[in-house]
Amino acid sequence: KMAANSAKQLAKLGQCLQKFCKTTDFNRVMAKAVPVACTKNTCTVELAIDTEHANTYGTLHGGLTASLVDTMTTMALVANDSPPGVSVELSVSTCDRRPWAARCSSTPRLSSWASRWPS
């Protein structure tokens, strides 16, 4: 039963991501995201980083990182048949331009989990 449930959640995550491909609002930055996994409370996507996601240094923009965290936690809720929530607390730590920073043409894996559910 768990595998079928995960497949259903992954399909729902894919549907959410398809909507981002058609939008012209800010959520369009997720248009290149590809669903990887989705289980209860979590979702994982891969996002090909392009110039639209980058700062002046060619690495993932810190402000976009915060938006990705917010969007991904909402997708974890929606993929599990919960209504979209509102971020209560959001924390992003950034580093300087080290070799491990997400750069243009890289495809990092982004994972999120929802620790609180709307009641």
PDB file of N, CA and C in Angstrom, residues 7-20 34-38 42-45 72 75-76 78-80:
ATOM      1  N   ALA A   7       3.357   6.572  -5.206  1.00  0.00           N
ATOM      2  CA  ALA A   7       3.166   6.835  -6.631  1.00  0.00           C
ATOM      3  C   ALA A   7       2.078   7.893  -6.841  1.00  0.00           C
ATOM      4  N   LYS A   8       1.016   7.816  -6.046  1.00  0.00           N
ATOM      5  CA  LYS A   8      -0.060   8.804  -6.137  1.00  0.00           C
ATOM      6  C   LYS A   8       0.460  10.189  -5.743  1.00  0.00           C
ATOM      7  N   GLN A   9       1.243  10.241  -4.678  1.00  0.00           N
ATOM      8  CA  GLN A   9       1.783  11.520  -4.217  1.00  0.00           C
ATOM      9  C   GLN A   9       2.783  12.085  -5.228  1.00  0.00           C
ATOM     10  N   LEU A  10       3.582  11.217  -5.827  1.00  0.00           N
ATOM     11  CA  LEU A  10       4.543  11.669  -6.835  1.00  0.00           C
ATOM     12  C   LEU A  10       3.811  12.215  -8.058  1.00  0.00           C
ATOM     13  N   ALA A  11       2.723  11.567  -8.444  1.00  0.00           N
ATOM     14  CA  ALA A  11       1.921  12.062  -9.566  1.00  0.00           C
ATOM     15  C   ALA A  11       1.322  13.430  -9.242  1.00  0.00           C
ATOM     16  N   LYS A  12       0.852  13.592  -8.032  1.00  0.00           N
ATOM     17  CA  LYS A  12       0.282  14.873  -7.617  1.00  0.00           C
ATOM     18  C   LYS A  12       1.355  15.970  -7.612  1.00  0.00           C
ATOM     19  N   LEU A  13       2.564  15.632  -7.155  1.00  0.00           N
ATOM     20  CA  LEU A  13       3.678  16.570  -7.196  1.00  0.00           C
ATOM     21  C   LEU A  13       3.959  16.971  -8.644  1.00  0.00           C
ATOM     22  N   GLY A  14       3.946  16.005  -9.549  1.00  0.00           N
ATOM     23  CA  GLY A  14       4.147  16.293 -10.973  1.00  0.00           C
ATOM     24  C   GLY A  14       3.087  17.238 -11.515  1.00  0.00           C
ATOM     25  N   GLN A  15       1.844  17.069 -11.086  1.00  0.00           N
ATOM     26  CA  GLN A  15       0.756  17.970 -11.509  1.00  0.00           C
ATOM     27  C   GLN A  15       1.005  19.388 -11.010  1.00  0.00           C
ATOM     28  N   CYS A  16       1.465  19.518  -9.775  1.00  0.00           N
ATOM     29  CA  CYS A  16       1.784  20.850  -9.233  1.00  0.00           C
ATOM     30  C   CYS A  16       2.863  21.514 -10.071  1.00  0.00           C
ATOM     31  N   LEU A  17       3.892  20.754 -10.404  1.00  0.00           N
ATOM     32  CA  LEU A  17       5.002  21.309 -11.171  1.00  0.00           C
ATOM     33  C   LEU A  17       4.567  21.690 -12.584  1.00  0.00           C
ATOM     34  N   GLN A  18       3.646  20.938 -13.172  1.00  0.00           N
ATOM     35  CA  GLN A  18       3.142  21.267 -14.511  1.00  0.00           C
ATOM     36  C   GLN A  18       2.483  22.640 -14.535  1.00  0.00           C
ATOM     37  N   LYS A  19       1.804  23.000 -13.454  1.00  0.00           N
ATOM     38  CA  LYS A  19       1.168  24.315 -13.373  1.00  0.00           C
ATOM     39  C   LYS A  19       2.206  25.432 -13.443  1.00  0.00           C
ATOM     40  N   PHE A  20       3.386  25.193 -12.868  1.00  0.00           N
ATOM     41  CA  PHE A  20       4.435  26.214 -12.890  1.00  0.00           C
ATOM     42  C   PHE A  20       4.955  26.450 -14.309  1.00  0.00           C
ATOM     43  N   VAL A  34      11.894  18.933 -11.799  1.00  0.00           N
ATOM     44  CA  VAL A  34      11.461  17.584 -12.165  1.00  0.00           C
ATOM     45  C   VAL A  34      11.207  16.803 -10.871  1.00  0.00           C
ATOM     46  N   PRO A  35      10.013  16.194 -10.728  1.00  0.00           N
ATOM     47  CA  PRO A  35       9.739  15.438  -9.503  1.00  0.00           C
ATOM     48  C   PRO A  35      10.635  14.203  -9.396  1.00  0.00           C
ATOM     49  N   VAL A  36      11.137  13.950  -8.191  1.00  0.00           N
ATOM     50  CA  VAL A  36      12.011  12.804  -7.949  1.00  0.00           C
ATOM     51  C   VAL A  36      11.361  11.834  -6.966  1.00  0.00           C
ATOM     52  N   ALA A  37      10.831  12.369  -5.857  1.00  0.00           N
ATOM     53  CA  ALA A  37      10.233  11.516  -4.831  1.00  0.00           C
ATOM     54  C   ALA A  37       9.192  12.313  -4.056  1.00  0.00           C
ATOM     55  N   CYS A  38       8.212  11.594  -3.530  1.00  0.00           N
ATOM     56  CA  CYS A  38       7.209  12.229  -2.691  1.00  0.00           C
ATOM     57  C   CYS A  38       6.606  11.170  -1.779  1.00  0.00           C
ATOM     58  N   THR A  42       6.981  14.821   2.798  1.00  0.00           N
ATOM     59  CA  THR A  42       8.179  15.229   2.066  1.00  0.00           C
ATOM     60  C   THR A  42       7.953  15.282   0.563  1.00  0.00           C
ATOM     61  N   CYS A  43       8.779  16.066  -0.102  1.00  0.00           N
ATOM     62  CA  CYS A  43       8.862  15.992  -1.560  1.00  0.00           C
ATOM     63  C   CYS A  43      10.273  16.383  -1.979  1.00  0.00           C
ATOM     64  N   THR A  44      10.701  15.821  -3.099  1.00  0.00           N
ATOM     65  CA  THR A  44      12.030  16.067  -3.628  1.00  0.00           C
ATOM     66  C   THR A  44      11.928  16.318  -5.120  1.00  0.00           C
ATOM     67  N   VAL A  45      12.603  17.352  -5.579  1.00  0.00           N
ATOM     68  CA  VAL A  45      12.684  17.665  -7.008  1.00  0.00           C
ATOM     69  C   VAL A  45      14.132  17.936  -7.370  1.00  0.00           C
ATOM     70  N   MET A  72       8.515  24.591  -1.958  1.00  0.00           N
ATOM     71  CA  MET A  72       8.660  23.151  -1.781  1.00  0.00           C
ATOM     72  C   MET A  72       7.868  22.637  -0.583  1.00  0.00           C
ATOM     73  N   MET A  75       4.336  22.385  -1.649  1.00  0.00           N
ATOM     74  CA  MET A  75       4.127  21.219  -2.509  1.00  0.00           C
ATOM     75  C   MET A  75       4.068  19.938  -1.692  1.00  0.00           C
ATOM     76  N   ALA A  76       4.847  19.852  -0.604  1.00  0.00           N
ATOM     77  CA  ALA A  76       4.770  18.671   0.269  1.00  0.00           C
ATOM     78  C   ALA A  76       3.375  18.543   0.865  1.00  0.00           C
ATOM     79  N   VAL A  78       0.442  19.893  -0.466  1.00  0.00           N
ATOM     80  CA  VAL A  78      -0.539  19.660  -1.532  1.00  0.00           C
ATOM     81  C   VAL A  78      -0.437  18.230  -2.071  1.00  0.00           C
ATOM     82  N   ALA A  79       0.765  17.722  -2.206  1.00  0.00           N
ATOM     83  CA  ALA A  79       0.942  16.358  -2.709  1.00  0.00           C
ATOM     84  C   ALA A  79       0.383  15.319  -1.752  1.00  0.00           C
ATOM     85  N   ASN A  80       0.148  15.717  -0.512  1.00  0.00           N
ATOM     86  CA  ASN A  80      -0.421  14.817   0.490  1.00  0.00           C
ATOM     87  C   ASN A  80      -1.871  15.177   0.812  1.00  0.00           C
TER      88      ASN A  80
END
